[in-house]
CSV table of C-alpha atoms in Angstrom, one decimal:
chain,number,residue,atom,x,y,z
V,22,MET,CA,-20.3,23.3,7.3
V,23,PRO,CA,-17.8,24.6,4.7
V,24,ASN,CA,-15.2,27.1,6.0
V,25,LEU,CA,-14.5,30.3,4.1
V,26,LEU,CA,-12.0,33.2,4.7
V,27,LEU,CA,-12.7,36.9,3.6
V,28,ILE,CA,-9.6,38.9,3.1
V,29,ASP,CA,-10.6,42.6,2.6
V,30,ASP,CA,-9.6,45.8,4.4
V,31,GLU,CA,-12.9,47.5,3.5
V,32,ILE,CA,-15.0,46.6,6.9
V,33,LYS,CA,-18.3,47.4,5.5
V,34,LEU,CA,-18.0,45.5,2.4
V,35,ARG,CA,-16.4,42.5,4.1
V,36,GLY,CA,-19.2,42.6,6.8
V,37,LEU,CA,-22.1,42.6,3.9
V,38,LEU,CA,-20.5,39.8,2.2
V,39,LYS,CA,-19.9,37.8,5.3
V,40,ARG,CA,-23.8,38.1,6.2
V,41,ILE,CA,-24.8,37.0,2.6
V,42,LEU,CA,-22.4,33.9,2.7
V,43,GLU,CA,-23.5,32.9,6.4
V,44,LEU,CA,-27.2,33.1,5.1
V,45,GLU,CA,-26.1,30.4,2.6
V,46,GLY,CA,-24.9,28.1,5.3
V,47,TYR,CA,-21.1,28.9,5.4
V,48,HIS,CA,-18.7,29.5,8.3
V,49,VAL,CA,-17.1,32.7,7.5
V,50,SER,CA,-13.7,34.0,9.1
V,51,GLU,CA,-12.3,37.4,8.4
V,52,ALA,CA,-9.0,39.0,7.9
V,53,ASP,CA,-8.0,42.7,6.8
V,54,ASN,CA,-4.7,41.8,5.5
V,55,ALA,CA,-2.5,39.1,4.1
V,56,HIS,CA,-0.5,38.4,7.3
V,57,SER,CA,-3.7,37.9,9.4
V,58,ALA,CA,-5.1,35.7,6.7
V,59,PHE,CA,-2.1,33.2,6.9
V,60,LYS,CA,-2.3,33.0,10.6
V,61,ILE,CA,-6.0,31.9,10.2
V,62,LEU,CA,-5.3,29.4,7.3
V,63,GLU,CA,-2.6,27.7,9.5
V,64,LYS,CA,-5.0,27.1,12.3
V,65,GLN,CA,-8.3,26.5,10.6
V,66,ASP,CA,-9.5,24.0,7.9
V,67,ILE,CA,-10.5,26.6,5.1
V,68,GLN,CA,-11.9,25.5,1.9
V,69,VAL,CA,-12.3,28.7,-0.1
V,70,VAL,CA,-10.7,32.1,0.2
V,71,VAL,CA,-12.3,35.3,-1.2
V,72,CYS,CA,-9.7,38.0,-1.4
V,73,ASP,CA,-9.5,41.6,-2.4
V,74,VAL,CA,-6.9,42.5,-4.9
V,75,LYS,CA,-5.5,45.5,-3.2
V,76,LEU,CA,-4.6,44.8,0.4
V,77,PRO,CA,-2.5,46.9,2.8
V,78,ASP,CA,0.4,44.3,2.7
V,79,ALA,CA,0.0,42.5,-0.5
V,80,HIS,CA,-1.4,42.4,-4.0
V,81,GLY,CA,-4.2,39.8,-4.5
V,82,VAL,CA,-2.7,38.3,-7.7
V,83,GLU,CA,0.7,37.7,-6.3
V,84,LEU,CA,-0.8,36.6,-3.0
V,85,THR,CA,-2.7,33.9,-4.8
V,86,GLN,CA,0.5,32.2,-5.9
V,87,ARG,CA,1.7,32.2,-2.3
V,88,LEU,CA,-1.6,30.9,-1.0
V,89,LYS,CA,-1.7,28.0,-3.5
V,90,THR,CA,1.9,27.1,-2.8
V,91,GLN,CA,1.4,26.8,1.0
V,92,PHE,CA,-2.2,25.6,1.0
V,93,PRO,CA,-2.7,23.8,-2.4
V,94,LEU,CA,-6.2,22.3,-1.5
V,95,VAL,CA,-7.7,25.9,-1.0
V,96,GLU,CA,-9.6,27.6,-3.8
V,97,VAL,CA,-9.1,31.4,-4.2
V,98,ILE,CA,-11.5,33.8,-5.5
V,99,LEU,CA,-10.2,37.4,-6.2
V,100,LEU,CA,-12.4,40.6,-6.1
V,101,THR,CA,-11.3,43.9,-7.4
V,102,ALA,CA,-12.8,47.3,-7.7
V,103,TYR,CA,-11.0,47.9,-11.1
V,104,GLY,CA,-10.5,44.7,-12.9
V,105,THR,CA,-8.0,44.5,-15.9
V,106,ILE,CA,-7.8,41.5,-18.3
V,107,ALA,CA,-4.0,41.1,-17.7
V,108,ASP,CA,-4.7,40.9,-13.9
V,109,GLY,CA,-7.5,38.4,-14.5
V,110,VAL,CA,-5.3,36.2,-16.8
V,111,GLN,CA,-2.4,36.3,-14.4
V,112,ALA,CA,-4.6,35.5,-11.4
V,113,VAL,CA,-5.9,32.2,-13.2
V,114,LYS,CA,-2.4,31.4,-14.1
V,115,ASN,CA,-1.3,31.7,-10.5
V,116,GLY,CA,-4.0,29.2,-9.5
V,117,ALA,CA,-7.2,31.5,-8.7
V,118,PHE,CA,-10.5,29.7,-9.0
V,119,ASP,CA,-12.0,32.8,-10.6
V,120,TYR,CA,-11.5,36.8,-10.8
V,121,LEU,CA,-14.5,39.0,-10.2
V,122,THR,CA,-15.2,42.9,-10.5
V,123,LYS,CA,-16.9,44.3,-7.5
V,124,GLY,CA,-20.4,45.7,-8.3
V,125,ASP,CA,-20.6,44.3,-11.7
V,126,ASP,CA,-20.4,40.5,-10.5
V,127,ASN,CA,-22.4,40.6,-7.4
V,128,ASP,CA,-24.9,38.1,-8.5
V,129,ARG,CA,-22.2,35.6,-9.4
V,130,ILE,CA,-20.4,35.5,-6.0
V,131,VAL,CA,-22.8,33.1,-4.2
V,132,PRO,CA,-22.9,30.5,-7.0
V,133,LEU,CA,-19.2,30.9,-7.7
V,134,VAL,CA,-18.4,30.3,-3.9
V,135,ALA,CA,-20.6,27.1,-4.1
V,136,ARG,CA,-18.7,25.8,-7.2
V,137,ALA,CA,-15.3,26.6,-5.5
V,138,THR,CA,-16.4,24.9,-2.3
V,139,GLU,CA,-17.5,21.8,-4.2
V,140,LYS,CA,-14.0,21.6,-6.0
V,141,ALA,CA,-12.2,22.2,-2.8
V,142,GLU,CA,-13.9,19.5,-0.9
V,143,LEU,CA,-13.5,17.1,-3.8
V,144,ARG,CA,-9.8,17.9,-3.7
V,145,GLN,CA,-9.5,17.2,-0.1
V,146,LYS,CA,-11.4,13.9,-0.5
V,147,VAL,CA,-8.9,12.8,-3.1
V,148,HIS,CA,-6.1,13.9,-1.1
V,149,ARG,CA,-7.4,11.8,2.0
V,150,LEU,CA,-7.8,8.9,-0.4
V,151,GLU,CA,-4.2,9.3,-1.7
V,152,GLU,CA,-3.0,9.4,1.9
V,153,LYS,CA,-4.8,6.2,2.7
V,154,VAL,CA,-3.4,4.6,-0.3
V,155,SER,CA,0.1,5.8,0.7
V,156,GLN,CA,-0.3,4.4,4.2
V,157,LYS,CA,-1.6,0.9,3.1
V,158,PHE,CA,1.0,0.5,0.1
V,159,GLY,CA,3.9,2.9,0.9
V,160,PHE,CA,6.9,2.3,3.0
V,161,GLY,CA,4.9,2.9,6.1
V,162,SER,CA,3.1,-0.4,5.5
V,163,ILE,CA,6.4,-2.4,5.9
V,164,ILE,CA,6.6,-3.5,9.5
V,165,GLY,CA,9.9,-4.0,11.2
V,166,THR,CA,12.7,-2.2,13.1
V,167,SER,CA,15.4,-4.8,12.6
V,168,LYS,CA,18.6,-3.7,10.9
V,169,PRO,CA,18.3,-5.9,7.9
V,170,ILE,CA,14.7,-4.6,7.1
V,171,LEU,CA,15.7,-1.0,7.8
V,172,GLU,CA,18.6,-1.2,5.3
V,173,ALA,CA,16.5,-2.7,2.6
V,174,ILE,CA,13.7,0.1,3.2
V,175,GLU,CA,16.5,2.7,2.9
V,176,LEU,CA,17.8,1.4,-0.5
V,177,ALA,CA,14.3,1.0,-1.7
V,178,GLN,CA,13.5,4.7,-0.9
V,179,LYS,CA,16.7,6.1,-2.5
V,180,VAL,CA,15.8,4.3,-5.9
V,181,ALA,CA,12.0,4.8,-5.6
V,182,VAL,CA,12.2,8.5,-6.8
V,183,THR,CA,14.2,7.6,-9.9
V,184,ASP,CA,13.1,5.5,-12.9
V,185,THR,CA,15.5,2.8,-12.6
V,186,THR,CA,14.9,-0.8,-13.1
V,187,VAL,CA,14.8,-2.6,-9.7
V,188,LEU,CA,15.4,-6.4,-9.0
V,189,LEU,CA,14.2,-7.6,-5.7
V,190,LEU,CA,16.0,-10.7,-4.4
V,191,GLY,CA,14.6,-12.8,-1.4
V,192,GLU,CA,13.0,-16.1,-0.4
V,193,THR,CA,9.3,-16.7,-0.9
V,194,GLY,CA,7.1,-14.9,1.4
V,195,THR,CA,9.6,-12.0,2.3
V,196,GLY,CA,7.3,-9.2,1.0
V,197,LYS,CA,8.8,-8.5,-2.5
V,198,GLU,CA,5.4,-7.4,-3.9
V,199,VAL,CA,5.0,-5.1,-0.9
V,200,PHE,CA,8.2,-3.4,-1.7
V,201,ALA,CA,7.4,-3.1,-5.2
V,202,GLN,CA,4.2,-1.4,-4.4
V,203,ALA,CA,5.9,0.9,-2.0
V,204,ILE,CA,8.7,1.8,-4.6
V,205,HIS,CA,5.9,2.8,-6.9
V,206,GLN,CA,4.0,4.8,-4.4
V,207,GLN,CA,7.1,7.1,-3.7
V,208,SER,CA,7.9,7.3,-7.4
V,209,PRO,CA,6.9,10.3,-9.8
V,210,ARG,CA,4.7,7.4,-11.4
V,211,ARG,CA,2.5,7.0,-8.3
V,212,ASP,CA,-0.6,8.5,-10.0
V,213,LYS,CA,-0.4,5.9,-12.8
V,214,PRO,CA,-1.2,2.2,-12.7
V,215,PHE,CA,0.8,-0.4,-10.7
V,216,VAL,CA,0.3,-3.8,-12.5
V,217,ALA,CA,1.6,-7.1,-11.2
V,218,LEU,CA,2.3,-10.3,-13.0
V,219,ASN,CA,3.5,-13.6,-11.6
V,220,CYS,CA,5.6,-15.1,-14.3
V,221,SER,CA,5.2,-18.8,-12.8
V,222,ALA,CA,1.3,-18.6,-12.9
V,223,PHE,CA,0.9,-19.1,-16.7
V,224,SER,CA,2.1,-21.4,-19.5
V,225,ARG,CA,4.4,-19.7,-22.0
V,226,GLU,CA,1.8,-19.0,-24.5
V,227,ILE,CA,-0.7,-17.5,-22.0
V,228,LEU,CA,2.1,-15.6,-20.5
V,229,GLU,CA,3.0,-13.9,-23.8
V,230,SER,CA,-0.7,-12.9,-24.5
V,231,GLU,CA,-1.0,-11.6,-20.8
V,232,LEU,CA,2.1,-9.6,-21.0
V,233,PHE,CA,1.9,-8.2,-24.5
V,234,GLY,CA,-1.7,-8.7,-25.6
V,235,HIS,CA,-2.8,-9.8,-28.9
V,236,ARG,CA,-4.7,-9.0,-32.1
V,237,ALA,CA,-8.1,-10.8,-33.1
V,238,GLY,CA,-7.3,-14.0,-35.0
V,239,ALA,CA,-3.7,-14.2,-33.7
V,240,PHE,CA,-4.5,-17.8,-32.5
V,241,THR,CA,-7.5,-19.9,-31.9
V,242,GLY,CA,-9.8,-18.6,-29.5
V,243,ALA,CA,-8.5,-15.0,-30.1
V,244,THR,CA,-11.9,-13.4,-31.2
V,245,LYS,CA,-11.1,-9.8,-30.5
V,246,ASP,CA,-8.1,-7.6,-29.6
V,247,LYS,CA,-6.7,-7.7,-26.2
V,248,LYS,CA,-4.6,-5.2,-24.3
V,249,GLY,CA,-1.7,-6.8,-22.5
V,250,LEU,CA,-0.5,-5.8,-19.0
V,251,MET,CA,2.6,-4.1,-20.5
V,252,GLU,CA,0.3,-1.7,-22.2
V,253,GLU,CA,-2.2,-1.5,-19.1
V,254,ALA,CA,1.0,-0.3,-17.1
V,255,HIS,CA,1.7,2.5,-19.5
V,256,GLY,CA,2.9,5.5,-17.4
V,257,GLY,CA,3.1,3.4,-14.3
V,258,THR,CA,5.1,0.5,-12.9
V,259,LEU,CA,5.0,-3.2,-14.1
V,260,PHE,CA,5.9,-5.7,-11.3
V,261,LEU,CA,7.1,-9.0,-12.8
V,262,ASP,CA,7.3,-11.6,-9.9
V,263,GLU,CA,9.2,-15.0,-10.2
V,264,ILE,CA,11.0,-13.5,-13.3
V,265,GLY,CA,13.3,-16.6,-13.2
V,266,GLU,CA,10.4,-18.6,-14.4
V,267,MET,CA,10.1,-16.9,-17.8
V,268,SER,CA,10.9,-18.8,-21.0
V,269,PRO,CA,14.0,-17.7,-22.9
V,270,ASP,CA,12.1,-16.5,-25.9
V,271,LEU,CA,10.0,-14.3,-23.8
V,272,GLN,CA,13.1,-13.0,-22.0
V,273,ALA,CA,14.3,-11.9,-25.2
V,274,LYS,CA,11.1,-9.9,-26.0
V,275,LEU,CA,11.2,-8.3,-22.6
V,276,LEU,CA,14.9,-7.3,-23.2
V,277,ARG,CA,13.7,-5.7,-26.5
V,278,VAL,CA,11.2,-3.6,-24.4
V,279,LEU,CA,13.8,-2.6,-21.8
V,280,GLU,CA,16.1,-1.5,-24.6
V,281,THR,CA,13.6,0.2,-27.0
V,282,ASN,CA,10.2,1.0,-25.0
V,283,ALA,CA,8.4,-0.8,-27.7
V,284,PHE,CA,6.8,-4.3,-28.2
V,285,TYR,CA,4.9,-6.4,-30.7
V,286,LYS,CA,1.5,-7.8,-29.6
V,287,VAL,CA,0.9,-11.2,-30.6
V,288,GLY,CA,-0.3,-11.2,-34.3
V,289,ASP,CA,0.5,-7.6,-34.8
V,290,THR,CA,3.2,-6.2,-37.3
V,291,LYS,CA,3.3,-2.7,-35.8
V,292,PRO,CA,5.1,-2.0,-32.6
V,293,THR,CA,3.2,-0.5,-29.6
V,294,GLN,CA,5.2,2.2,-27.7
V,295,VAL,CA,5.1,2.3,-23.9
V,296,SER,CA,6.6,4.2,-20.9
V,297,VAL,CA,7.0,1.6,-18.1
V,298,ARG,CA,9.0,1.3,-15.0
V,299,PHE,CA,10.0,-2.1,-14.4
V,300,VAL,CA,10.4,-3.8,-11.0
V,301,ALA,CA,11.3,-7.6,-11.1
V,302,ALA,CA,11.5,-10.1,-8.4
V,303,THR,CA,12.7,-13.7,-8.0
V,304,ASN,CA,13.8,-16.1,-5.2
V,305,ARG,CA,16.4,-17.7,-7.5
V,306,ASP,CA,20.0,-16.7,-7.8
V,307,LEU,CA,19.7,-15.2,-11.2
V,308,GLN,CA,23.5,-14.5,-11.6
V,309,LYS,CA,24.2,-18.2,-11.2
V,310,GLU,CA,21.2,-19.0,-13.4
V,311,ALA,CA,22.7,-16.7,-16.1
V,312,GLU,CA,26.3,-18.3,-15.7
V,313,ASN,CA,24.6,-21.7,-15.9
V,314,GLN,CA,22.8,-20.4,-19.1
V,315,HIS,CA,19.3,-20.9,-17.6
V,316,PHE,CA,18.7,-17.2,-17.7
V,317,ARG,CA,19.7,-14.6,-20.3
V,318,LEU,CA,22.8,-12.9,-19.0
V,319,ASP,CA,22.1,-9.7,-21.0
V,320,LEU,CA,18.6,-9.6,-19.5
V,321,TYR,CA,20.0,-10.2,-15.9
V,322,TYR,CA,22.3,-7.1,-16.4
V,323,ARG,CA,19.4,-4.8,-17.6
V,324,LEU,CA,17.2,-6.1,-14.6
V,325,SER,CA,19.9,-5.9,-11.8
V,326,VAL,CA,20.6,-2.1,-12.4
V,327,PHE,CA,19.6,-1.7,-8.7
V,328,GLU,CA,19.4,-5.0,-6.5
V,329,ILE,CA,17.6,-5.2,-3.2
V,330,LYS,CA,18.1,-8.2,-1.1
V,331,LEU,CA,15.0,-8.7,1.3
V,332,PRO,CA,15.8,-10.5,4.4
V,333,SER,CA,14.1,-13.8,5.5
V,334,LEU,CA,12.1,-13.7,8.5
V,335,HIS,CA,14.9,-16.0,10.3
V,336,GLN,CA,17.3,-12.9,9.8
V,337,ARG,CA,15.0,-10.7,11.5
V,338,PRO,CA,13.6,-12.5,14.6
V,339,GLU,CA,13.1,-9.2,16.7
V,340,ASP,CA,10.4,-8.2,14.1
V,341,ILE,CA,8.3,-11.2,14.7
V,342,PRO,CA,6.3,-9.8,17.6
V,343,LEU,CA,5.5,-6.6,15.7
V,344,LEU,CA,4.3,-8.5,12.7
V,345,ALA,CA,2.3,-11.0,14.7
V,346,ALA,CA,0.5,-8.3,16.7
V,347,HIS,CA,-0.2,-6.4,13.5
V,348,PHE,CA,-1.7,-9.5,11.9
V,349,VAL,CA,-3.7,-10.4,15.0
V,350,GLN,CA,-5.3,-6.8,14.7
V,351,ILE,CA,-6.1,-7.5,11.1
V,352,TYR,CA,-7.8,-10.9,11.4
V,353,ALA,CA,-9.5,-10.0,14.8
V,354,ALA,CA,-11.2,-6.9,12.9
V,355,LYS,CA,-12.2,-9.3,10.0
V,356,MET,CA,-13.8,-11.7,12.4
V,357,ASN,CA,-15.5,-8.8,14.3
V,358,ARG,CA,-14.1,-9.8,17.7
V,359,PRO,CA,-11.6,-8.1,20.2
V,360,ALA,CA,-8.1,-8.5,19.3
V,361,PRO,CA,-6.5,-11.2,21.9
V,362,LYS,CA,-3.1,-10.5,23.7
V,363,LEU,CA,0.0,-12.5,22.7
V,364,SER,CA,1.2,-14.5,25.7
V,365,ALA,CA,5.1,-14.7,26.3
V,366,SER,CA,5.0,-18.3,25.5
V,367,PHE,CA,3.1,-17.8,22.3
V,368,LEU,CA,5.8,-15.3,21.1
V,369,GLU,CA,8.5,-17.5,22.3
V,370,ARG,CA,7.1,-20.4,20.0
V,371,LEU,CA,7.0,-18.0,17.1
V,372,LYS,CA,10.6,-16.8,17.6
V,373,GLN,CA,11.8,-20.4,17.7
V,374,SER,CA,10.1,-21.5,14.5
V,375,ALA,CA,12.0,-21.7,11.1
V,376,TRP,CA,9.6,-19.7,9.0
V,377,LYS,CA,10.5,-21.3,5.8
V,378,GLY,CA,7.4,-19.6,4.2
V,379,ASN,CA,8.5,-16.3,5.9
V,380,ILE,CA,5.7,-13.6,6.4
V,381,ARG,CA,3.3,-15.2,4.4
V,382,GLU,CA,3.6,-18.4,6.6
V,383,LEU,CA,3.4,-16.2,9.7
V,384,LYS,CA,0.2,-14.6,8.5
V,385,ASN,CA,-1.5,-17.9,8.0
V,386,VAL,CA,-0.5,-19.3,11.6
V,387,ILE,CA,-1.9,-16.0,13.1
V,388,GLU,CA,-5.1,-16.3,11.3
V,389,ARG,CA,-5.4,-19.8,12.4
V,390,ALA,CA,-4.6,-19.0,16.0
V,391,VAL,CA,-7.2,-16.1,16.0
V,392,ILE,CA,-9.8,-18.5,14.7
V,393,LEU,CA,-9.1,-21.0,17.4
V,394,ALA,CA,-8.7,-18.7,20.2
V,395,ASN,CA,-11.5,-19.1,22.9
V,396,HIS,CA,-10.1,-16.6,25.3
V,397,ASN,CA,-8.5,-13.1,25.3
V,398,GLU,CA,-4.9,-14.4,25.1
V,399,LEU,CA,-3.1,-16.4,22.4
V,400,THR,CA,-1.2,-19.2,23.8
V,401,PRO,CA,1.0,-22.1,22.3
V,402,ARG,CA,-2.0,-24.3,22.1
V,403,GLU,CA,-3.5,-22.1,19.2
V,404,LEU,CA,-0.4,-22.8,17.1
V,405,PRO,CA,-0.1,-25.7,14.8
V,406,PHE,CA,1.1,-29.0,16.7
V,407,GLU,CA,4.8,-29.0,15.3
V,408,MET,CA,5.2,-25.5,16.6
V,409,GLN,CA,3.8,-26.0,20.2
V,410,PHE,CA,7.0,-27.2,21.6
V,411,GLY,CA,9.3,-24.9,19.5
V,412,THR,CA,11.6,-25.9,16.6
V,413,ALA,CA,14.6,-25.8,19.0
V,414,ASN,CA,13.0,-28.6,21.3
V,415,PHE,CA,12.5,-30.9,18.5
V,416,THR,CA,15.8,-30.3,16.6
V,417,GLN,CA,17.6,-30.7,20.1
V,418,GLY,CA,15.6,-33.8,21.0
V,419,VAL,CA,14.3,-32.3,24.1
V,420,ALA,CA,10.5,-33.1,23.9
V,421,THR,CA,9.6,-36.7,24.8
V,422,LEU,CA,7.0,-38.8,23.2
V,423,ALA,CA,5.0,-38.5,26.4
V,424,GLU,CA,5.4,-34.6,26.3
V,425,ILE,CA,4.3,-34.5,22.7
V,426,GLU,CA,1.2,-36.9,23.3
V,427,LYS,CA,0.2,-34.8,26.3
V,428,GLN,CA,0.5,-31.5,24.2
V,429,HIS,CA,-1.6,-33.0,21.3
V,430,ILE,CA,-4.3,-34.3,23.5
V,431,ASP,CA,-4.5,-31.0,25.4
V,432,TRP,CA,-4.8,-29.0,22.1
V,433,MET,CA,-7.4,-31.4,20.7
V,434,LEU,CA,-9.5,-31.0,23.9
V,435,HIS,CA,-9.2,-27.3,23.6
V,436,HIS,CA,-10.2,-27.4,19.9
V,437,THR,CA,-13.5,-29.3,20.6
V,438,GLN,CA,-14.2,-27.1,23.7
V,439,HIS,CA,-13.6,-30.4,26.0
V,440,ASN,CA,-16.1,-32.5,24.0
V,441,LYS,CA,-14.5,-35.8,24.9
V,442,THR,CA,-16.6,-38.0,22.6
V,443,GLU,CA,-15.5,-35.7,19.6
V,444,THR,CA,-11.9,-35.5,20.9
V,445,ALA,CA,-11.7,-39.3,21.2
V,446,ARG,CA,-13.0,-39.6,17.5
V,447,LEU,CA,-10.6,-37.1,16.1
V,448,LEU,CA,-7.7,-38.8,17.9
V,449,GLY,CA,-8.7,-42.1,16.7
V,450,ILE,CA,-8.8,-43.7,20.2
V,451,GLY,CA,-11.6,-45.1,22.4
V,452,LEU,CA,-13.3,-42.8,24.9
V,453,THR,CA,-12.2,-44.9,27.7
V,454,THR,CA,-8.5,-44.6,26.6
V,455,LEU,CA,-9.0,-40.8,26.4
V,456,TYR,CA,-10.2,-40.6,30.0
V,457,ARG,CA,-7.2,-42.8,31.1
V,458,LYS,CA,-4.9,-40.3,29.3
V,459,ILE,CA,-6.6,-37.2,30.6
V,460,GLU,CA,-6.1,-38.7,34.2
V,461,GLU,CA,-2.4,-39.9,33.5
V,462,TYR,CA,-1.3,-36.4,32.2
V,463,GLU,CA,-3.6,-34.5,34.8
V,464,LEU,CA,-5.4,-32.8,32.0
């Protein structure tokens, strides 16, 4: 039921209007002055305010501006006994939905309130959707409390509100695209597109067409005009992942865009103007690459106006339990099953691992563990075999061959739900041998 607020010091008129609107299915609150109205607005979720122009403690036209400043999602309809064109114009400028004269426009009130309510509810839905997007892609989506990740987040938040080009440095799987999306979501360009392109995923010719677009007939197979990602990102942010893989001639064209905000589509003779904020990322040392003439030095300087180094997972081990618990919740929900707990031994194995693939590798390991889990707790047996003893044990030579064999047989039995025939087949041994091993290792 939509919530309305009537602000009028005339009790009879306010009461009449309240009865009319309640008959239309609205929940109506009342206030006889601006001060009382603001108290109600702070406590209740009001969609539409119907307000008299002349109040004991405020003028409705000026009050509209205050209302829209403090409660931007609320729609305001002004009522006056003596309407003037000047007041009506100013009321709309101040954000009023409409301006009505009492008596003359009585038949318009109900349909007008209906339209104002519809607009207010739509704005609230959009606002909730924007909040969800912000939670999913904003800085709140970056999990971790370690010093390295908090320092990276702080730098990213500072640069996000500017239009400065950003270069994200870090190993593969450290979350560079997540940071790029968060920077976009906190920037003035958040309402415009965020476009991501992996420069290592295409050949030089296809990458040029994907990035800049082409005209029909520019090359064999180009049967119609194509808009490139540079143009798709107009007004927003273009994220160029693995920028170090870009060919030298395309680097020169990208440099031109950074300097002039213009580019030529493949096969075109006229430049296309764009307004794009660039965020680039690489796992290479671009400065060394540039010094060794494997990357354009002038482009490196343009891209590295603001560098952010993202820590590897190995540099933030205290964040591993938080990330693991987060991914467990995600994958358990996808599989429509209760989220299993993470045992102390399971977490210890995670902390001991090298994580060369960083967060991406951790996600894959957790997804696999949730799939294999047959109980309400994750244990080392749900981990890949090489992780079950922990990296430290292997590197220090602690695990004996017998211990490794025992652990592997135990895991395989668990995997087959103790189907010994299937376990023997997967292990490539005879059933009799498996029974002997089970007895030997007391499994």
